[in-house]
Coordinates of C-alpha atoms in Angstrom, one line a residue:
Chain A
X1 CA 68.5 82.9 113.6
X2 CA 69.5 80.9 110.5
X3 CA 71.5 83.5 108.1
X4 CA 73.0 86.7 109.8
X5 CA 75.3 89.5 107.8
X6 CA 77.2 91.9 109.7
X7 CA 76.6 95.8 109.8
X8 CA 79.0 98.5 110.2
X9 CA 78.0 101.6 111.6
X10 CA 80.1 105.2 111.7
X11 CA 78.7 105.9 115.4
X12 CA 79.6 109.6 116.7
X13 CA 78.6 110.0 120.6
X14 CA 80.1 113.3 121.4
X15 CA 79.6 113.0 125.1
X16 CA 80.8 109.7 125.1
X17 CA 83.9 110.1 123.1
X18 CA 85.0 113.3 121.0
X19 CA 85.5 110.9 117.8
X20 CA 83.8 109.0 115.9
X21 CA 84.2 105.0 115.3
X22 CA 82.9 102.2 113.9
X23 CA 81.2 99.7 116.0
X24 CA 79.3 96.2 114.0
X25 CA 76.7 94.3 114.8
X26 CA 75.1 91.1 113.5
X27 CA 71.6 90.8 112.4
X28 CA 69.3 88.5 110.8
X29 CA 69.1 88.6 107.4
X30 CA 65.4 88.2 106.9
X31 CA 64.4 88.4 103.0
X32 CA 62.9 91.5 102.2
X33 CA 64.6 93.5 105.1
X34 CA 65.8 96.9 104.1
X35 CA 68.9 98.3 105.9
X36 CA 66.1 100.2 107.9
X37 CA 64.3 97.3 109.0
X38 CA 68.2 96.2 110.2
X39 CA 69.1 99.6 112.0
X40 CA 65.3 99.2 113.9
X41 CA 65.9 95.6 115.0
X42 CA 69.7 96.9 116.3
X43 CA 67.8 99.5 118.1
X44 CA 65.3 97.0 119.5
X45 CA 67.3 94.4 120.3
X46 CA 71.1 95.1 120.1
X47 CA 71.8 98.4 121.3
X48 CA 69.4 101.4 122.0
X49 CA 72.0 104.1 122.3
X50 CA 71.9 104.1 118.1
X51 CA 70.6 107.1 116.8
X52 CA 69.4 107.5 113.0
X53 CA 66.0 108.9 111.5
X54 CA 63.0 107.5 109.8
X55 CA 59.5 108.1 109.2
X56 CA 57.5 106.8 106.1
X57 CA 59.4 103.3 105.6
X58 CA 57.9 103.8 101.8
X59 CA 60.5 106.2 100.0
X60 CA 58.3 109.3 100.3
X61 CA 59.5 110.9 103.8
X62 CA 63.2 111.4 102.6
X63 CA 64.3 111.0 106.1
X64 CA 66.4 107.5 106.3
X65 CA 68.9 108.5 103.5
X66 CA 72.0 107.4 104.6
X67 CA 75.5 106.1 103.4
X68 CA 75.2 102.8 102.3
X69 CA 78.7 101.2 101.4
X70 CA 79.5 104.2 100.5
X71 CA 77.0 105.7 98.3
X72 CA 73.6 108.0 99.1
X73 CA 70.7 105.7 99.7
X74 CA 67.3 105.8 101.1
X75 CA 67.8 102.7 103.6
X76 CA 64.2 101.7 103.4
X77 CA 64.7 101.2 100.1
X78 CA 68.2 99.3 100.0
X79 CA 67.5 95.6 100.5
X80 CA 69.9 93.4 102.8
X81 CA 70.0 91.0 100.5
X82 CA 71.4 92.9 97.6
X83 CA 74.9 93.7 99.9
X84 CA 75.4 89.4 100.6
X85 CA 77.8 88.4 102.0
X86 CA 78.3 91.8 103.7
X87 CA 79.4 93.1 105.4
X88 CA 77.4 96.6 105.1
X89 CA 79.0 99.8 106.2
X90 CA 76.6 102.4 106.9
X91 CA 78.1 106.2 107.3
X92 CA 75.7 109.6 108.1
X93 CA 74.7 111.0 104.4
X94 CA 78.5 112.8 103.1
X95 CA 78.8 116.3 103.0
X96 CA 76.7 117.4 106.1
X97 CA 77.8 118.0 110.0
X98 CA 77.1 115.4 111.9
X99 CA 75.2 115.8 115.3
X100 CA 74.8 111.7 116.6
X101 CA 75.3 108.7 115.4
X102 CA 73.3 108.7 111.7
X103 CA 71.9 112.3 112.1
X104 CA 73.2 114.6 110.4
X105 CA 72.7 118.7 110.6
X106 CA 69.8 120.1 108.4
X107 CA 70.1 123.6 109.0
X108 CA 72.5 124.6 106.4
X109 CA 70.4 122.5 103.6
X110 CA 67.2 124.3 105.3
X111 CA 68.4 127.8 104.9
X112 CA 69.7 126.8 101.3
X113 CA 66.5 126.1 100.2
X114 CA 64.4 129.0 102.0
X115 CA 66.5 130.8 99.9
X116 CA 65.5 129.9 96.5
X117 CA 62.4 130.9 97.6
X118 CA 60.4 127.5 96.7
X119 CA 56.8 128.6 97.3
X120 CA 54.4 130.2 94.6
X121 CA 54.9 133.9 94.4
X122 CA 52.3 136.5 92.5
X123 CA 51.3 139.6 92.6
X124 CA 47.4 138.6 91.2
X125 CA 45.0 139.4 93.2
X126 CA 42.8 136.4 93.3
X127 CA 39.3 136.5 95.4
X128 CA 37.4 132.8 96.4
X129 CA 35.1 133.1 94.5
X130 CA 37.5 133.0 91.3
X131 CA 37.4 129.5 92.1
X132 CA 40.4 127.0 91.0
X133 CA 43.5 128.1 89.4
X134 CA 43.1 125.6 86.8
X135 CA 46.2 124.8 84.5
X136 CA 46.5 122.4 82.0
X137 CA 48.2 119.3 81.5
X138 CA 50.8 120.9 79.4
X139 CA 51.1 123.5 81.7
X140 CA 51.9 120.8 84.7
X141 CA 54.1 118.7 82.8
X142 CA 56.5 121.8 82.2
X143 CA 57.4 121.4 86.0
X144 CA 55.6 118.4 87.7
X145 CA 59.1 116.0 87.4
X146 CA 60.5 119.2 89.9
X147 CA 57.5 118.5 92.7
X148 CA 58.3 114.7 93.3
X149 CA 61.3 115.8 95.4
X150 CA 61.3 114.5 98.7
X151 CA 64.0 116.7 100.0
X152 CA 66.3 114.0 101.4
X153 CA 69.3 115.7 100.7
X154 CA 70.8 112.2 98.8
X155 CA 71.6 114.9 95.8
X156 CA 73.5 117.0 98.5
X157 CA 76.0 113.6 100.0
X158 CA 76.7 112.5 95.8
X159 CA 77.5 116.1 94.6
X160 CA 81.1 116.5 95.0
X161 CA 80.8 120.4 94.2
X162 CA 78.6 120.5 97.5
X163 CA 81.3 119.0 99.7
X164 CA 84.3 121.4 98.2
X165 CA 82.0 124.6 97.9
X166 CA 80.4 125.3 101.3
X167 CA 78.4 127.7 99.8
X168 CA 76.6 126.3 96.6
X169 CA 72.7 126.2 97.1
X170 CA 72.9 122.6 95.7
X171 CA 71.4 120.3 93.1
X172 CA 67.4 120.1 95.1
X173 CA 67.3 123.7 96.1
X174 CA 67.9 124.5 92.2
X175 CA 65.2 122.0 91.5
X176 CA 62.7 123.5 93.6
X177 CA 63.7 126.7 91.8
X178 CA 63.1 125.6 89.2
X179 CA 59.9 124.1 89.8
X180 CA 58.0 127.0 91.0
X181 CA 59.7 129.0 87.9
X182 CA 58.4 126.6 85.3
X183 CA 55.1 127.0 87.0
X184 CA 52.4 129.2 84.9
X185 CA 51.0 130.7 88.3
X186 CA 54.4 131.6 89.6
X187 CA 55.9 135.3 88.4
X188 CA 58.8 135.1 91.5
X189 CA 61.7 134.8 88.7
X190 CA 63.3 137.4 89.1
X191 CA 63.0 137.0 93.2
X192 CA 65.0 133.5 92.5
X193 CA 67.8 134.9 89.9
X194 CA 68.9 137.4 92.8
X195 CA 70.1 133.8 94.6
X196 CA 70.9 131.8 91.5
X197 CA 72.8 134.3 89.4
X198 CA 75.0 135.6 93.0
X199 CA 77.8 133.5 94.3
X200 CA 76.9 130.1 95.5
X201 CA 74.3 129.8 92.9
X202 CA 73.8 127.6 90.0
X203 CA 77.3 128.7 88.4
X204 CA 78.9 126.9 91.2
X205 CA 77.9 123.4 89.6
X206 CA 80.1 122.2 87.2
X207 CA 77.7 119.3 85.7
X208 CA 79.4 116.3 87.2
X209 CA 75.5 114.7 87.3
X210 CA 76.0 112.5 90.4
X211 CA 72.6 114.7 91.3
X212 CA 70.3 113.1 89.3
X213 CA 72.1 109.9 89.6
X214 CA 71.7 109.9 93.4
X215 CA 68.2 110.7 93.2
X216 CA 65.1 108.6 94.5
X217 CA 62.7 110.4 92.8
X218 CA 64.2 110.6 89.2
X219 CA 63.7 114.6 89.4
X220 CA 67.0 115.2 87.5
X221 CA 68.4 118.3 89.2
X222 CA 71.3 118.2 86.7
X223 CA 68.5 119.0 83.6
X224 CA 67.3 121.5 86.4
X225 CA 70.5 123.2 86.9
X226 CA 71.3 122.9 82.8
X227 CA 68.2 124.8 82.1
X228 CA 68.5 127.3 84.4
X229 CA 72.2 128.0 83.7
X230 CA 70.4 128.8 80.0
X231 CA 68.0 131.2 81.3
X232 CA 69.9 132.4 83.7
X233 CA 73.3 133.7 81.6
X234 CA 70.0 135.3 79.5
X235 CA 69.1 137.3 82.3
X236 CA 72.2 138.1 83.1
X237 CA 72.9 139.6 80.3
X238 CA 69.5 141.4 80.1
X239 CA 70.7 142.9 83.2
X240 CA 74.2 143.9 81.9
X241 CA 72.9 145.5 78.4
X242 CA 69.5 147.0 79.7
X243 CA 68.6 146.4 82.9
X244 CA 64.8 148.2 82.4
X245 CA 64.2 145.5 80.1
X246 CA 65.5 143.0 83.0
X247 CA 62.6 141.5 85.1
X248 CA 62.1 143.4 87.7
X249 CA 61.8 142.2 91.5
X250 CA 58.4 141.8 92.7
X251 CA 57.2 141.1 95.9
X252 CA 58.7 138.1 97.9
X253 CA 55.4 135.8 97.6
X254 CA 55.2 136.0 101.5
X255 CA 51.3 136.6 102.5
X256 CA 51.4 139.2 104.7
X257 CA 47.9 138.8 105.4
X258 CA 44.8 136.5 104.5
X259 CA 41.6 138.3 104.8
Chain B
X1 CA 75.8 133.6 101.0
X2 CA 77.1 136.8 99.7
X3 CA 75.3 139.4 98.0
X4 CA 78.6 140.4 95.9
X5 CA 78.3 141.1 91.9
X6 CA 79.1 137.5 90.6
X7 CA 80.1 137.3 87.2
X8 CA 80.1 133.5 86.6
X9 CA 77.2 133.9 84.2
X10 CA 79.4 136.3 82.0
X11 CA 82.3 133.3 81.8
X12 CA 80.0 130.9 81.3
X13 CA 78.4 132.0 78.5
X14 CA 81.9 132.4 76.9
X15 CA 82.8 128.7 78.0
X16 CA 79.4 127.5 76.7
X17 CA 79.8 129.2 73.6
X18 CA 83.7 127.9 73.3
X19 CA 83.0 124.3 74.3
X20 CA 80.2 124.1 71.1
X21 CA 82.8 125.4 68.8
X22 CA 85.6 123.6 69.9
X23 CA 83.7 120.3 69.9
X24 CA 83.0 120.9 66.7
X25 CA 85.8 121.8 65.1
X26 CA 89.2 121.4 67.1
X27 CA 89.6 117.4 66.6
X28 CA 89.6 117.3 62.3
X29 CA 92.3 120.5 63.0
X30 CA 94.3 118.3 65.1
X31 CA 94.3 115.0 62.8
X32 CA 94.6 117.3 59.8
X33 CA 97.1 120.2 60.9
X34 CA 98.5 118.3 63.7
X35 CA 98.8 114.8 62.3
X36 CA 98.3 114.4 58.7
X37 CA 100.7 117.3 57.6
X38 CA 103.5 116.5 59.6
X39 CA 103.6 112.8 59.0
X40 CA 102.9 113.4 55.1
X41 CA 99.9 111.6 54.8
X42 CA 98.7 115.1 52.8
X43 CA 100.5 117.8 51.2
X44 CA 100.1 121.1 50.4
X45 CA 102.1 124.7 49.7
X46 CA 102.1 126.6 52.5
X47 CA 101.5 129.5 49.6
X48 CA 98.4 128.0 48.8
X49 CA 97.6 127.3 52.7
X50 CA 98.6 131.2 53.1
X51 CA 96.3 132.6 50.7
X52 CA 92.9 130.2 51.9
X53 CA 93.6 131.7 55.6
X54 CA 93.8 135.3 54.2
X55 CA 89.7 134.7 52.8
X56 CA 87.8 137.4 55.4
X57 CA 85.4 134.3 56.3
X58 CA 88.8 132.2 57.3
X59 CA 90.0 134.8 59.3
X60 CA 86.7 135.3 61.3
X61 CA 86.4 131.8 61.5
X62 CA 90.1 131.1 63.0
X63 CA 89.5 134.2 65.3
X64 CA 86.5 132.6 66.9
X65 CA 87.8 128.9 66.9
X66 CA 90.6 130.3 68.5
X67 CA 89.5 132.8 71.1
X68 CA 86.2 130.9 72.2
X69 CA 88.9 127.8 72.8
X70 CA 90.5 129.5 74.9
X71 CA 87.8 131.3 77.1
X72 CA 85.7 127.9 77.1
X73 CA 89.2 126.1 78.5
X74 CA 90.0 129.1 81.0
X75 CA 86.8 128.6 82.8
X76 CA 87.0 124.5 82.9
X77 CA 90.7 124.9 84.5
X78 CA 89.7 127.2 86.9
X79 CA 87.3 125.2 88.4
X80 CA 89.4 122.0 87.8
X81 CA 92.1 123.8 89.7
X82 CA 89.3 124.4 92.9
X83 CA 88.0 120.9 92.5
X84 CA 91.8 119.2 92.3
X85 CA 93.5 121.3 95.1
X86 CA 90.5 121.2 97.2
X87 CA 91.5 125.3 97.8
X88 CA 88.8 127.7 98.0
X89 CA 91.4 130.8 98.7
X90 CA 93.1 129.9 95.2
X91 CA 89.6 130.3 92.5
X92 CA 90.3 134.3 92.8
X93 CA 93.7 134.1 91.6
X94 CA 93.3 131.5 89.6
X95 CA 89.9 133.3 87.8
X96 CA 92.5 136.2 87.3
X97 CA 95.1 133.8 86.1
X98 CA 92.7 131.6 83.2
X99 CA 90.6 135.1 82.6
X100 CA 93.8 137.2 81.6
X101 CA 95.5 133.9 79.5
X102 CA 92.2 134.0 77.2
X103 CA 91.9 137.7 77.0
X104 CA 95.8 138.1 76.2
X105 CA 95.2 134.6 73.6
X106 CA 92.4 136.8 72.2
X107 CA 94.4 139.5 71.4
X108 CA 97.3 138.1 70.2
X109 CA 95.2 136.1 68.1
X110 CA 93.3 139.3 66.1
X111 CA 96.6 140.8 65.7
X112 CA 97.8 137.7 63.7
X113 CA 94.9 137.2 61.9
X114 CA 94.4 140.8 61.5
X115 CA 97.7 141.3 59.6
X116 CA 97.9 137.6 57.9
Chain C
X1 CA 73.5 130.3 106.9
X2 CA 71.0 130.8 109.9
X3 CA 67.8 129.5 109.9
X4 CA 65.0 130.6 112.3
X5 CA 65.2 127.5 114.2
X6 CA 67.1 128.6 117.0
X7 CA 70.5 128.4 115.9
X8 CA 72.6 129.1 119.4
X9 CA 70.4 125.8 120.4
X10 CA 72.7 123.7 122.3
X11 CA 71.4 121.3 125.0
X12 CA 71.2 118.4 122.7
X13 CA 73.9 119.5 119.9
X14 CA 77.1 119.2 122.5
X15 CA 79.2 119.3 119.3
X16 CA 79.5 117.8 115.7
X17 CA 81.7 117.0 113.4
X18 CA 82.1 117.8 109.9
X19 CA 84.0 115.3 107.9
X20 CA 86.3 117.0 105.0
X21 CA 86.6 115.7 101.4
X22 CA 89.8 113.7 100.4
X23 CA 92.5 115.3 98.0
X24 CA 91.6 112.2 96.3
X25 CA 88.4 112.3 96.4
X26 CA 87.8 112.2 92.3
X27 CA 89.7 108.9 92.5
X28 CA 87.1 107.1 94.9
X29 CA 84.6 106.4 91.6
X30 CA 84.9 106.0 88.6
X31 CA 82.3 108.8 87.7
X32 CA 84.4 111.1 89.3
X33 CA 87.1 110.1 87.4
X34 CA 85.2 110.4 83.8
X35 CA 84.5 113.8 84.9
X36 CA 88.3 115.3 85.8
X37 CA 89.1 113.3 82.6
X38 CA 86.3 115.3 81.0
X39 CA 87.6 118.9 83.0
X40 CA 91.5 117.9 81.8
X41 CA 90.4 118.0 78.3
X42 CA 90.1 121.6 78.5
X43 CA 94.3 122.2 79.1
X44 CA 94.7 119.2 75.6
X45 CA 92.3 121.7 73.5
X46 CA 93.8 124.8 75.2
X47 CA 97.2 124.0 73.7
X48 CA 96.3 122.9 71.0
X49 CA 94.3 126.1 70.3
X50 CA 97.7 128.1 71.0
X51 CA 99.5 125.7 68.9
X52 CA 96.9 126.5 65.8
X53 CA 97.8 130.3 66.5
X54 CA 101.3 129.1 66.3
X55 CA 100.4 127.9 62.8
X56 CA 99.0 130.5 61.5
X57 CA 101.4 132.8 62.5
X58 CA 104.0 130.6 60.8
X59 CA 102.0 130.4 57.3
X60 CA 102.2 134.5 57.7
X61 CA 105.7 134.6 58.0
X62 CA 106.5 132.6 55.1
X63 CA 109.4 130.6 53.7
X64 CA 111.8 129.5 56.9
X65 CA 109.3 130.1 59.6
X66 CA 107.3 127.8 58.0
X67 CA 110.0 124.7 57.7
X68 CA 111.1 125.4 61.3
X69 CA 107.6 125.0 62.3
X70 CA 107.1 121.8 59.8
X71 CA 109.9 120.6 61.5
X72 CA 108.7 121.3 65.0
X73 CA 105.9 119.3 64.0
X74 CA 107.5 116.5 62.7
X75 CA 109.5 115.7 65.8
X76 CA 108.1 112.3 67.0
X77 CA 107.4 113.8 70.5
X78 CA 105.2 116.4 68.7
X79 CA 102.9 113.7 67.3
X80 CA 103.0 111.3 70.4
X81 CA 101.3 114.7 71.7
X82 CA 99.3 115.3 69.6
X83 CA 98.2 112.1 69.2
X84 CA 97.0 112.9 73.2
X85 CA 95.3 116.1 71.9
X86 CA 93.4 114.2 69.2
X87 CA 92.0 111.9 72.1
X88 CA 91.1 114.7 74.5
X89 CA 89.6 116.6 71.8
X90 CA 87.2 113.6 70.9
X91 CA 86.0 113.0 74.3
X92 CA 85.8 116.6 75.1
X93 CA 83.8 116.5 71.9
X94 CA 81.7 113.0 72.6
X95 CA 80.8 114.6 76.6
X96 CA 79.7 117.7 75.1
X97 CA 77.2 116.7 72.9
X98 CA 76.0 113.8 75.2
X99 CA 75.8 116.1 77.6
X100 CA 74.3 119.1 75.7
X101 CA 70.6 117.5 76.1
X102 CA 70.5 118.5 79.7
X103 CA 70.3 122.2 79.1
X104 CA 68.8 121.8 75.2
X105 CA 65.2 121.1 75.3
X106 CA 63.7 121.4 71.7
X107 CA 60.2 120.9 71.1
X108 CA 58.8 120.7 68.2
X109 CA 55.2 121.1 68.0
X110 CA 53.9 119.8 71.2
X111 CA 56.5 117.3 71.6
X112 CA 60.0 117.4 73.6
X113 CA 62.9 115.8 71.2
X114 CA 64.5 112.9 73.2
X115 CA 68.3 113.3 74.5
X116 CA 69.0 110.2 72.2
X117 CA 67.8 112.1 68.8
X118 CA 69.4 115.6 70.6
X119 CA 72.9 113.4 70.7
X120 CA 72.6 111.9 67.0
X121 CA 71.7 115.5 65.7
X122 CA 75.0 117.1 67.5
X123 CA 77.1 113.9 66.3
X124 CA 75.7 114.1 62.5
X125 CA 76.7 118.4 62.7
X126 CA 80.0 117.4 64.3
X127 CA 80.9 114.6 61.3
X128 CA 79.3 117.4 58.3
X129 CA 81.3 119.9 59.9
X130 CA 85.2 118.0 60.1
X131 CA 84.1 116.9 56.1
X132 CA 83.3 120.6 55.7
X133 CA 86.8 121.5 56.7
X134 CA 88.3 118.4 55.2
X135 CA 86.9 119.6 52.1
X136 CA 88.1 122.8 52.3
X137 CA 91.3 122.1 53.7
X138 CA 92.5 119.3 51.3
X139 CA 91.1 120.7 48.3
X140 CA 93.2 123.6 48.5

């Protein structure tokens, strides 16, 4: 081992100890390592009680996002080398329960985003052999920078109105709104403004941008949550003034049943 | 999540609507009105001041500025107040609180301008 | 929130913990700070709305109501603060129109205006309309 930098970890081992601590270790610092790549060969070699998740090692899984010095990274994209001399203090993503170690509690964020209802939803009956739903490339640019989220909750740890307000939906789950509601083939508005408009919805933001600033992807919830604060005060007041006029609920895009 | 009326859209709109206007137009009012008067750098007769405010488009204008200010600033130190004190249980009272300020402000404001 | 994925699921969730933000939390970056800084404009142009009200009122009363309130005015304290307005109001001013591209998107023809040309439009309307006022205010 020529070069080594040392790594600080927030463990948490409930049945060993009801609080959390720190606990560092030294690893090589190989060029080109990610912090991943240092977490594995703790694992490996150092200590195999450490807990943390990963899948992809190539920034598309959105499962190794983690606290790195502080900030919301994916760690298999945060080089070693960047953090020199070290050392590098690695925390579970802010703003979640933690379970072990790295891990952090998904089910609120999972329930969060089932709620924005982020799947197509239409009441056209289309048969198989209408072939394709073909849009154009207009039509996909109005909403394709809202599919490359990876849903790994980075957004969630940098939004400070996530960590005060227990309930907001947060900056991805408004993104996927918004992506389905900018989508030609979708007609589930007015499903998704019975989550947004309530309590918890986008109103909770207060456009500090950390969001899109956190983000891997470059998806830009902020412009998400911007646009649909727009659209959404509009159909608020549709609702107040004439609600007939107000898009009315359809179904909730659930298949019941594929013959 | 509750299911309870929320009327943050209705604020909202009034803060969005107040923040444009008072970006536009509050800073020149407080170098001209606030500054420039006082220190003498410009002078004028308050008669002559008097009778441009009495033109109906002035009045409308002042009501607006005004009134949208202070809805648009209600709503920011509301959630200012959550985001500083770190206390959920306070945002009702404090809704209440900012809410009522601008509404009151509003009202005191159309009688003045009203009966300029 | 529950999710369907067994939520009274136990064996291997003995317990967690759920760290709490800091009451100073908007002081750990200094994005966090820009943006209180940003919030806090809103009491500078609040007061400073009430204290146009003040005026006006004072212009409608005439004669001595007037002076006092000149005088008021003059008071070095009164400038020192409003000397603090006139900076809040220009950043509350500068944020908004940066940040008024995020929910703005204009298209014209086929094509989405950029933030940058979004921001110089709301800049250019912001200097027409303080000469607008100017104007009318000075040539009175």
């Amino acid at each position: 081992m020529d070069k080594t930098i040392k790594i600080q970890v927030r463990r948490y081992l409930p049945e060993k100890q009801p609080d959390p601590f720190w606990q560092e270790y030294e690893v090589p610092l190989e060029p080109k390592w990610g912090v991943l790549d240092a977490l594995i060969y703790i694992k490996d070699h150092l200590d195999g009680s450490l807990s943390y998740r990963w899948s992809c090692h190539m920034g598309v899984c959105g499962s190794c996002g983690m606290m790195v010095n502080g900030e919301p990274a994916l760690t298999c994209a945060t080089f070693l080398e960047e953090y020199q001399p070290g050392p590098i203090r690695i925390e579970p993503l802010a703003n979640f329960k933690v379970l072990r170690d790295l891990i952090i509690d998904t089910d609120d964020f999972m329930g969060k985003l089932k709620s924005v209802k982020p799947w197509l939803i239409t009441d056209e009956k289309r048969d198989i052999t209408d072939g394709e739903n073909r849009q154009t490339p207009a039509e996909l640019k109005a909403f394709k920078q809202y599919t490359l989220c990876i849903n790994c909750m980075l957004c969630y740890s940098a939004c400070p109105v996530v960590g005060l307000n227990e309930d907001f939906v947060g900056p991805a789950a408004i993104a996927l709104a918004q992506r389905y509601n900018y989508d030609n083939r979708d007609s589930g508005n007015a499903a998704r403004h019975d989550t947004l408009l309530a309590h918890g919805g986008a109103f909770d933001c207060t456009l500090i941008g950390e969001c899109s600033r956190a983000c891997p992807k470059h998806v830009d919830p902020t412009g998400a949550i911007q646009r649909y604060k727009a659209d959404g005060a509009m159909e608020y007041w549709k609702r107040l003034i004439w609600p007939k006029a107000a898009t009315a609920p359809k179904n909730d895009g659930i298949v019941k049943q594929i013959d | 999540m509750s299911s309870s009326r929320n009327n943050d859209p209705f604020w909202w709109s009034f803060f969005g609507a107040g923040g444009v206007f008072s970006s536009f137009f509050i800073p020149i009012h407080v170098l001209l009105l606030g500054i420039a008067l006082p220190l003498a750098w410009w002078t004028v007769e308050p008669e002559t001041l008097l009778e441009l405010v009495r033109h109906p488009l002035a009045r409308i204008y002042l009501f607006m500025l005004i009134s949208l200010t202070l809805f648009h600033a209600a709503h920011r130190i509301r959630f200012t107040l959550h985001d500083l004190l770190l206390a959920k249980q306070i945002d009702t009272p404090a809704a209440y609180l900012c809410y009522t300020g601008a509404i009151v402000g509003t009202v005191v404001t159309l009688v003045t301008v009203w009966t300029l | 929130m529950d999710t369907e994925t067994a939520p009274t699921y136990k064996r291997f969730r003995p317990s967690a913990y759920h760290p709490s933000m800091a009451l100073t939390w908007w002081m750990k970056k200094p994005s966090y700070l820009l943006y209180i800084l940003r919030e806090l404009t809103a009491v500078f142009v609040a007061a400073y709305a009430i204290i146009l009200l003040l005026t006006v009122r004072a212009l409608s009363q005439g004669g001595e109501a007037w002076d006092t309130w000149l005088a008021t005015l003059q008071r070095p304290g009164m400038i020192l603060f409003h000397g603090f307005i006139l900076a809040f109001a220009v950043y509350h001013s500068l944020t908004w129109f940066t940040l008024a591209p995020t929910a703005l998107v204009v298209r014209i023809k086929d094509k989405v205006l950029p933030a940058s040309a979004l921001i110089a439009v709301h800049v250019a309307a912001w200097v027409g309309c303080s000469a607008f006022i100017a104007w009318v205010l000075l040539s009175a």
